[in-house]
PDB file of C-alpha atoms and ligand atoms in Angstrom:
ATOM      1  CA  MET A   1       0.623  -4.974  -8.387  1.00 54.00           C
ATOM      2  CA  VAL A   2       2.176  -7.063 -11.505  1.00 40.00           C
ATOM      3  CA  SER A   3       1.530 -10.813 -10.896  1.00 36.00           C
ATOM      4  CA  PHE A   4       2.369 -13.869  -8.599  1.00 35.00           C
ATOM      5  CA  THR A   5       5.292 -15.579  -9.862  1.00 33.00           C
ATOM      6  CA  PHE A   6       8.116 -15.722  -7.740  1.00 34.00           C
ATOM      7  CA  LEU A   7      11.118 -17.749  -7.195  1.00 33.00           C
ATOM      8  CA  PHE A   8      10.581 -17.519  -3.408  1.00 35.00           C
ATOM      9  CA  THR A   9      12.233 -20.428  -2.317  1.00 32.00           C
ATOM     10  CA  ALA A  10      15.974 -19.025  -2.858  1.00 34.00           C
ATOM     11  CA  LEU A  11      14.684 -15.523  -1.066  1.00 38.00           C
ATOM     12  CA  ALA A  12      13.128 -17.512   1.986  1.00 37.00           C
ATOM     13  CA  ALA A  13      16.512 -19.574   2.124  1.00 35.00           C
ATOM     14  CA  THR A  14      18.525 -15.790   2.249  1.00 36.00           C
ATOM     15  CA  VAL A  15      16.151 -14.949   5.004  1.00 38.00           C
ATOM     16  CA  VAL A  16      16.067 -17.292   7.167  1.00 37.00           C
ATOM     17  CA  SER A  17      19.952 -17.693   7.195  1.00 34.00           C
ATOM     18  CA  ALA A  18      19.404 -13.794   7.826  1.00 36.00           C
ATOM     19  CA  ASN A  19      17.842 -14.530  11.039  1.00 34.00           C
ATOM     20  CA  PRO A  20      17.096 -17.765  12.597  1.00 31.00           C
ATOM     21  CA  ILE A  21      15.354 -16.572  15.492  1.00 29.00           C
ATOM     22  CA  GLN A  22      11.919 -15.618  13.593  1.00 31.00           C
ATOM     23  CA  THR A  23      10.032 -18.420  11.438  1.00 31.00           C
ATOM     24  CA  LEU A  24       8.681 -18.635   7.913  1.00 31.00           C
ATOM     25  CA  THR A  25       5.420 -16.802   8.976  1.00 34.00           C
ATOM     26  CA  GLU A  26       6.672 -14.128  11.061  1.00 34.00           C
ATOM     27  CA  ARG A  27       9.005 -13.005   8.692  1.00 36.00           C
ATOM     28  CA  GLY A  28       5.899 -12.682   5.791  1.00 39.00           C
ATOM     29  CA  ILE A  29       7.673 -14.841   3.323  1.00 47.00           C
ATOM     30  CA  SER A  30       5.881 -14.890   0.392  1.00 49.00           C
ATOM     31  CA  PRO A  31       4.210 -13.725  -1.797  1.00 60.00           C
ATOM     32  CA  GLY A  32       1.580 -14.152   1.090  1.00 83.00           C
ATOM     33  CA  THR A  33      -0.696 -13.273   3.435  1.00 88.00           C
ATOM     34  CA  GLY A  34      -1.787 -13.738   7.136  1.00 91.00           C
ATOM     35  CA  THR A  35      -2.246 -12.421   9.938  1.00 93.00           C
ATOM     36  CA  HIS A  36       0.244 -11.384  12.537  1.00 93.00           C
ATOM     37  CA  ASN A  37       0.293  -9.753  16.074  1.00 94.00           C
ATOM     38  CA  GLY A  38      -3.617  -9.319  15.505  1.00 95.00           C
ATOM     39  CA  PHE A  39      -2.714  -7.259  12.205  1.00 97.00           C
ATOM     40  CA  TYR A  40      -3.708  -8.357   8.789  1.00 97.00           C
ATOM     41  CA  TYR A  41      -0.313  -8.484   6.409  1.00 95.00           C
ATOM     42  CA  SER A  42      -0.099  -8.983   2.263  1.00 93.00           C
ATOM     43  CA  TYR A  43       3.133  -8.773   0.637  1.00 88.00           C
ATOM     44  CA  TRP A  44       3.303  -8.983  -3.017  1.00 87.00           C
ATOM     45  CA  THR A  45       6.371  -9.191  -5.384  1.00 86.00           C
ATOM     46  CA  GLU A  46       6.632  -9.415  -9.151  1.00 83.00           C
ATOM     47  CA  GLY A  47       9.235 -11.476  -8.548  1.00 80.00           C
ATOM     48  CA  VAL A  48      12.253  -9.533  -9.656  1.00 86.00           C
ATOM     49  CA  GLY A  49      15.102  -8.240  -7.490  1.00 89.00           C
ATOM     50  CA  SER A  50      14.926  -9.271  -3.945  1.00 88.00           C
ATOM     51  CA  VAL A  51      12.700  -8.275  -1.212  1.00 90.00           C
ATOM     52  CA  ASP A  52      13.346  -8.590   2.493  1.00 91.00           C
ATOM     53  CA  TYR A  53      10.039  -8.187   4.321  1.00 91.00           C
ATOM     54  CA  ASN A  54       9.489  -8.638   8.193  1.00 92.00           C
ATOM     55  CA  ASN A  55       6.786  -8.618  10.251  1.00 93.00           C
ATOM     56  CA  GLY A  56       7.577  -6.791  13.323  1.00 95.00           C
ATOM     57  CA  PRO A  57       6.192  -6.157  17.439  1.00 95.00           C
ATOM     58  CA  ARG A  58       2.045  -4.756  16.584  1.00 96.00           C
ATOM     59  CA  GLY A  59       1.304  -3.309  13.492  1.00 97.00           C
ATOM     60  CA  SER A  60       4.950  -3.075  12.360  1.00 97.00           C
ATOM     61  CA  TYR A  61       7.091  -4.320   9.919  1.00 96.00           C
ATOM     62  CA  LYS A  62      10.496  -3.482   8.352  1.00 96.00           C
ATOM     63  CA  VAL A  63      11.631  -4.235   4.681  1.00 96.00           C
ATOM     64  CA  LYS A  64      14.623  -3.790   2.207  1.00 95.00           C
ATOM     65  CA  TRP A  65      14.075  -3.877  -1.388  1.00 95.00           C
ATOM     66  CA  THR A  66      16.785  -4.292  -4.115  1.00 94.00           C
ATOM     67  CA  ASN A  67      16.448  -3.606  -7.822  1.00 94.00           C
ATOM     68  CA  VAL A  68      13.217  -4.797  -7.619  1.00 92.00           C
ATOM     69  CA  GLY A  69      10.428  -4.951 -10.717  1.00 91.00           C
ATOM     70  CA  ASN A  70       7.194  -4.077  -8.386  1.00 91.00           C
ATOM     71  CA  TRP A  71       6.333  -4.827  -4.952  1.00 92.00           C
ATOM     72  CA  VAL A  72       3.874  -3.943  -2.366  1.00 94.00           C
ATOM     73  CA  GLY A  73       3.097  -4.853   1.379  1.00 95.00           C
ATOM     74  CA  GLY A  74       2.800  -3.947   4.288  1.00 97.00           C
ATOM     75  CA  LYS A  75      -0.139  -4.556   7.848  1.00 98.00           C
ATOM     76  CA  GLY A  76      -3.587  -3.374   8.505  1.00 98.00           C
ATOM     77  CA  TRP A  77      -7.344  -5.231   8.249  1.00 98.00           C
ATOM     78  CA  ASN A  78      -8.653  -7.779   6.323  1.00 97.00           C
ATOM     79  CA  PRO A  79     -11.580  -6.687   5.496  1.00 97.00           C
ATOM     80  CA  GLY A  80     -11.072  -3.214   5.343  1.00 97.00           C
ATOM     81  CA  ARG A  81     -13.579  -0.339   6.309  1.00 97.00           C
ATOM     82  CA  PRO A  82     -13.783   3.184   6.332  1.00 97.00           C
ATOM     83  CA  ARG A  83     -12.331   3.970   9.816  1.00 96.00           C
ATOM     84  CA  LYS A  84      -9.567   6.383  10.899  1.00 98.00           C
ATOM     85  CA  VAL A  85      -5.634   5.198  10.731  1.00 98.00           C
ATOM     86  CA  ALA A  86      -2.397   6.355  12.307  1.00 98.00           C
ATOM     87  CA  TYR A  87       0.708   5.475  11.566  1.00 98.00           C
ATOM     88  CA  ASN A  88       4.805   6.136  11.860  1.00 98.00           C
ATOM     89  CA  GLY A  89       7.929   5.302  11.029  1.00 98.00           C
ATOM     90  CA  THR A  90      10.740   5.849   8.904  1.00 98.00           C
ATOM     91  CA  TRP A  91      10.076   6.043   5.072  1.00 98.00           C
ATOM     92  CA  ASN A  92      13.088   7.514   3.453  1.00 97.00           C
ATOM     93  CA  ASN A  93      12.946   7.046  -0.697  1.00 97.00           C
ATOM     94  CA  TYR A  94      12.248  10.424  -2.034  1.00 97.00           C
ATOM     95  CA  GLU A  95      14.901   9.569  -4.713  1.00 97.00           C
ATOM     96  CA  VAL A  96      13.360   6.442  -5.980  1.00 97.00           C
ATOM     97  CA  ASN A  97      10.076   4.893  -7.579  1.00 97.00           C
ATOM     98  CA  SER A  98       8.076   4.011  -4.260  1.00 98.00           C
ATOM     99  CA  TYR A  99       4.777   5.074  -2.354  1.00 98.00           C
ATOM    100  CA  LEU A 100       3.971   5.301   1.209  1.00 98.00           C
ATOM    101  CA  ALA A 101       0.273   4.828   1.081  1.00 98.00           C
ATOM    102  CA  LEU A 102      -2.710   3.076   2.576  1.00 98.00           C
ATOM    103  CA  TYR A 103      -3.699   0.849   0.307  1.00 98.00           C
ATOM    104  CA  GLY A 104      -6.374  -1.150  -0.060  1.00 97.00           C
ATOM    105  CA  TRP A 105      -8.873  -3.032  -2.803  1.00 97.00           C
ATOM    106  CA  THR A 106     -12.753  -3.679  -3.511  1.00 97.00           C
ATOM    107  CA  THR A 107     -14.663  -6.007  -5.101  1.00 97.00           C
ATOM    108  CA  ASN A 108     -18.030  -5.663  -7.048  1.00 98.00           C
ATOM    109  CA  PRO A 109     -16.523  -2.839  -8.158  1.00 97.00           C
ATOM    110  CA  LEU A 110     -13.149  -4.105  -8.575  1.00 97.00           C
ATOM    111  CA  VAL A 111     -10.981  -1.213  -7.077  1.00 97.00           C
ATOM    112  CA  GLU A 112      -7.407  -0.946  -6.193  1.00 97.00           C
ATOM    113  CA  TYR A 113      -6.999   2.490  -4.343  1.00 98.00           C
ATOM    114  CA  TYR A 114      -4.030   4.374  -2.376  1.00 98.00           C
ATOM    115  CA  ILE A 115      -4.281   7.456  -0.228  1.00 98.00           C
ATOM    116  CA  VAL A 116      -0.765   8.253  -0.628  1.00 98.00           C
ATOM    117  CA  GLU A 117       1.369   9.734   2.299  1.00 98.00           C
ATOM    118  CA  ALA A 118       4.492  10.225   0.430  1.00 98.00           C
ATOM    119  CA  TYR A 119       6.183   9.309  -3.277  1.00 98.00           C
ATOM    120  CA  GLY A 120       9.735   9.372  -4.446  1.00 98.00           C
ATOM    121  CA  ASN A 121      10.700  10.457  -7.803  1.00 97.00           C
ATOM    122  CA  TYR A 122       7.691   9.502  -9.698  1.00 96.00           C
ATOM    123  CA  ASN A 123       3.931  11.434  -8.723  1.00 95.00           C
ATOM    124  CA  PRO A 124       1.314   8.429  -9.456  1.00 92.00           C
ATOM    125  CA  SER A 125      -0.973  11.251 -10.575  1.00 91.00           C
ATOM    126  CA  ALA A 126       1.331  12.729 -13.011  1.00 90.00           C
ATOM    127  CA  GLY A 127      -0.659  13.439 -16.528  1.00 89.00           C
ATOM    128  CA  THR A 128      -3.941  12.453 -14.951  1.00 94.00           C
ATOM    129  CA  GLU A 129      -6.854  14.934 -14.645  1.00 95.00           C
ATOM    130  CA  LYS A 130      -7.422  16.260 -11.114  1.00 97.00           C
ATOM    131  CA  LEU A 131     -11.305  15.363  -9.803  1.00 98.00           C
ATOM    132  CA  GLY A 132     -11.144  17.499  -6.656  1.00 98.00           C
ATOM    133  CA  THR A 133      -9.391  17.452  -3.458  1.00 98.00           C
ATOM    134  CA  ILE A 134     -10.014  16.443  -0.028  1.00 98.00           C
ATOM    135  CA  GLU A 135      -8.807  18.168   3.837  1.00 98.00           C
ATOM    136  CA  ASP A 136      -7.318  15.558   6.032  1.00 98.00           C
ATOM    137  CA  ASP A 137      -5.023  15.835   9.070  1.00 98.00           C
ATOM    138  CA  GLY A 138      -4.194  19.348   8.430  1.00 97.00           C
ATOM    139  CA  GLY A 139      -3.079  18.491   4.735  1.00 98.00           C
ATOM    140  CA  ILE A 140      -4.840  18.602   1.393  1.00 98.00           C
ATOM    141  CA  TYR A 141      -4.996  15.648  -1.126  1.00 98.00           C
ATOM    142  CA  ASP A 142      -6.012  15.355  -4.485  1.00 98.00           C
ATOM    143  CA  ILE A 143      -8.422  12.928  -6.290  1.00 98.00           C
ATOM    144  CA  TYR A 144      -7.430  11.183  -8.961  1.00 98.00           C
ATOM    145  CA  LYS A 145      -8.534   7.955 -10.837  1.00 97.00           C
ATOM    146  CA  THR A 146      -6.566   5.777 -13.492  1.00 97.00           C
ATOM    147  CA  ARG A 147      -6.934   2.627 -15.184  1.00 96.00           C
ATOM    148  CA  ARG A 148      -6.057  -0.472 -15.731  1.00 94.00           C
ATOM    149  CA  VAL A 149      -5.935  -2.498 -18.790  1.00 95.00           C
ATOM    150  CA  ASN A 150      -5.508  -6.303 -17.981  1.00 93.00           C
ATOM    151  CA  LYS A 151      -3.494  -6.268 -15.188  1.00 89.00           C
ATOM    152  CA  PRO A 152      -2.847  -8.438 -12.021  1.00 85.00           C
ATOM    153  CA  SER A 153      -4.967  -8.154  -9.547  1.00 89.00           C
ATOM    154  CA  ILE A 154      -6.910  -9.957  -6.267  1.00 90.00           C
ATOM    155  CA  GLN A 155      -9.233 -11.770  -8.749  1.00 90.00           C
ATOM    156  CA  GLY A 156      -6.337 -12.609 -11.528  1.00 88.00           C
ATOM    157  CA  THR A 157      -5.312 -10.682 -14.889  1.00 90.00           C
ATOM    158  CA  SER A 158      -8.457  -7.747 -14.740  1.00 94.00           C
ATOM    159  CA  THR A 159      -9.361  -4.898 -16.211  1.00 96.00           C
ATOM    160  CA  PHE A 160      -9.936  -2.140 -13.008  1.00 96.00           C
ATOM    161  CA  ASP A 161      -9.581   1.452 -11.761  1.00 97.00           C
ATOM    162  CA  GLN A 162      -7.223   2.672  -9.238  1.00 97.00           C
ATOM    163  CA  TYR A 163      -8.673   5.390  -6.876  1.00 98.00           C
ATOM    164  CA  TRP A 164      -6.367   7.939  -5.628  1.00 98.00           C
ATOM    165  CA  SER A 165      -5.560  10.608  -2.957  1.00 98.00           C
ATOM    166  CA  VAL A 166      -2.443  12.256  -3.175  1.00 98.00           C
ATOM    167  CA  ARG A 167      -1.183  14.411  -0.654  1.00 98.00           C
ATOM    168  CA  GLN A 168       0.729  17.787  -1.683  1.00 97.00           C
ATOM    169  CA  VAL A 169       2.775  18.237   0.974  1.00 98.00           C
ATOM    170  CA  LYS A 170       4.359  14.667   1.430  1.00 98.00           C
ATOM    171  CA  ARG A 171       4.615  13.576   5.068  1.00 98.00           C
ATOM    172  CA  VAL A 172       5.651  10.220   6.893  1.00 98.00           C
ATOM    173  CA  GLY A 173       3.465  10.067  10.109  1.00 98.00           C
ATOM    174  CA  GLY A 174       0.085  11.174  10.969  1.00 98.00           C
ATOM    175  CA  THR A 175      -3.628  10.005  10.581  1.00 98.00           C
ATOM    176  CA  ILE A 176      -6.006   9.269   7.538  1.00 98.00           C
ATOM    177  CA  ASP A 177      -9.603   9.295   8.231  1.00 98.00           C
ATOM    178  CA  THR A 178     -10.173   6.972   5.338  1.00 98.00           C
ATOM    179  CA  GLN A 179     -14.355   7.796   5.670  1.00 98.00           C
ATOM    180  CA  LYS A 180     -13.320  11.016   4.347  1.00 98.00           C
ATOM    181  CA  HIS A 181     -11.669  10.376   0.984  1.00 98.00           C
ATOM    182  CA  PHE A 182     -14.234   7.262   0.217  1.00 98.00           C
ATOM    183  CA  ASP A 183     -16.950   9.822   0.344  1.00 98.00           C
ATOM    184  CA  GLU A 184     -15.236  12.573  -1.463  1.00 98.00           C
ATOM    185  CA  TRP A 185     -14.037  10.069  -3.969  1.00 98.00           C
ATOM    186  CA  LYS A 186     -17.662   9.060  -4.319  1.00 98.00           C
ATOM    187  CA  LYS A 187     -19.260  12.848  -4.152  1.00 98.00           C
ATOM    188  CA  GLN A 188     -16.429  14.838  -6.186  1.00 98.00           C
ATOM    189  CA  GLY A 189     -15.593  12.051  -8.679  1.00 97.00           C
ATOM    190  CA  ASN A 190     -18.292   9.379  -8.594  1.00 97.00           C
ATOM    191  CA  LEU A 191     -15.937   6.970  -7.389  1.00 98.00           C
ATOM    192  CA  ARG A 192     -17.809   4.094  -6.148  1.00 98.00           C
ATOM    193  CA  LEU A 193     -15.769   1.492  -4.050  1.00 98.00           C
ATOM    194  CA  GLY A 194     -17.536  -2.268  -3.327  1.00 98.00           C
ATOM    195  CA  SER A 195     -17.224  -4.777  -0.796  1.00 98.00           C
ATOM    196  CA  TRP A 196     -14.098  -4.344   0.897  1.00 98.00           C
ATOM    197  CA  ASN A 197     -11.344  -6.670   1.169  1.00 97.00           C
ATOM    198  CA  TYR A 198      -8.026  -6.159   2.270  1.00 97.00           C
ATOM    199  CA  MET A 199      -6.518  -2.256   3.810  1.00 98.00           C
ATOM    200  CA  ILE A 200      -2.871  -2.310   4.585  1.00 98.00           C
ATOM    201  CA  MET A 201      -0.564   0.532   5.182  1.00 98.00           C
ATOM    202  CA  ALA A 202       1.941  -0.201   2.053  1.00 98.00           C
ATOM    203  CA  SER A 203       5.151   0.410   1.132  1.00 98.00           C
ATOM    204  CA  GLU A 204       5.584  -0.009  -2.661  1.00 97.00           C
ATOM    205  CA  GLY A 205       8.581  -0.084  -4.961  1.00 97.00           C
ATOM    206  CA  TYR A 206       8.649   0.163  -8.669  1.00 96.00           C
ATOM    207  CA  LYS A 207      12.153  -0.485 -10.597  1.00 96.00           C
ATOM    208  CA  SER A 208      14.168   0.811  -7.372  1.00 97.00           C
ATOM    209  CA  THR A 209      15.984  -0.205  -4.188  1.00 97.00           C
ATOM    210  CA  GLY A 210      14.693   1.046  -1.023  1.00 98.00           C
ATOM    211  CA  SER A 211      13.315   0.707   2.535  1.00 98.00           C
ATOM    212  CA  SER A 212      11.153   1.589   5.077  1.00 98.00           C
ATOM    213  CA  GLU A 213       9.854   1.006   8.767  1.00 98.00           C
ATOM    214  CA  ILE A 214       6.509   1.502   9.754  1.00 98.00           C
ATOM    215  CA  GLU A 215       3.667   1.289  12.228  1.00 98.00           C
ATOM    216  CA  VAL A 216       0.151   1.192  11.760  1.00 98.00           C
ATOM    217  CA  TRP A 217      -2.982   1.022  14.380  1.00 98.00           C
ATOM    218  CA  ALA A 218      -6.227   1.904  14.844  1.00 97.00           C
ATOM    219  CA  ALA A 219      -6.505   5.734  15.299  1.00 95.00           C
TER     220      ALA A 219
HETATM  221  C1  NAG B 301       5.787   4.190  16.709  1.00 61.14           C
HETATM  222  O1  NAG B 301       5.685   5.282  17.643  1.00 61.14           O
HETATM  223  C2  NAG B 301       5.879   4.193  19.174  1.00 61.14           C
HETATM  224  C3  NAG B 301       5.472   5.592  20.189  1.00 61.14           C
HETATM  225  O2  NAG B 301       6.619   6.060  20.295  1.00 61.14           O
HETATM  226  C4  NAG B 301       7.430   3.770  19.352  1.00 61.14           C
HETATM  227  O3  NAG B 301       7.387   2.442  19.885  1.00 61.14           O
HETATM  228  C5  NAG B 301       7.400   3.111  17.723  1.00 61.14           C
HETATM  229  O4  NAG B 301       8.709   2.499  17.970  1.00 61.14           O
HETATM  230  C6  NAG B 301       7.153   3.544  16.297  1.00 61.14           C
HETATM  231  N1  NAG B 301       6.810   2.806  15.148  1.00 61.14           N
HETATM  232  C7  NAG B 301       8.151   2.897  13.988  1.00 61.14           C
HETATM  233  C8  NAG B 301       7.971   1.825  13.347  1.00 61.14           C
HETATM  234  O5  NAG B 301       9.076   4.074  14.540  1.00 61.14           O
END
């Protein structure tokens, strides 16, 4: 994620007229965070382009993004913790720069983590050394670590690590045993997490146009 500046008055006006039945809060206008139908949601954009993010029934959300710089959002829990997560839905952004990932943060240390289920035309591990592999729900994930220097974070502009599991065979729908990933990150890469902050089943777009409809629940 990148920064918290956003022209959200303009977007709010557009979104409200598109569907006057839902309130701003229900539609997750932001950048912002909140609780919807018992799920935490977080929605963030660096402000370039437009994002029409809508919270739906249960743990679902639906989003369309157009010519964004960078945006990421979805539903899940806050705080996160090791748990089995299931999700389904539609994500069809294979030709553009986008991720579908179980995504979250910890503090002390400040870490941004991704369990990537599908990605588009950019593999987030490109050029990075593989630290190991994890088997989960019938698939193999590769482990990576990257470093972000003076980048936006949940604690403002900071320098922090990103931990990654990237599924070798992309998929949309299944279960993720996050405990396995957290344990193997530590065991195979000495990648340690801190105190739990939020954890969401996220869609992310980078310099792209795309859409998704995702539902998440505790498996
Ligand atoms: C997920 O599956 C349930 C049960 O089949 C279905 O009702 C729901 O619409 C699906 N969610 C999405 C986002 O496709």
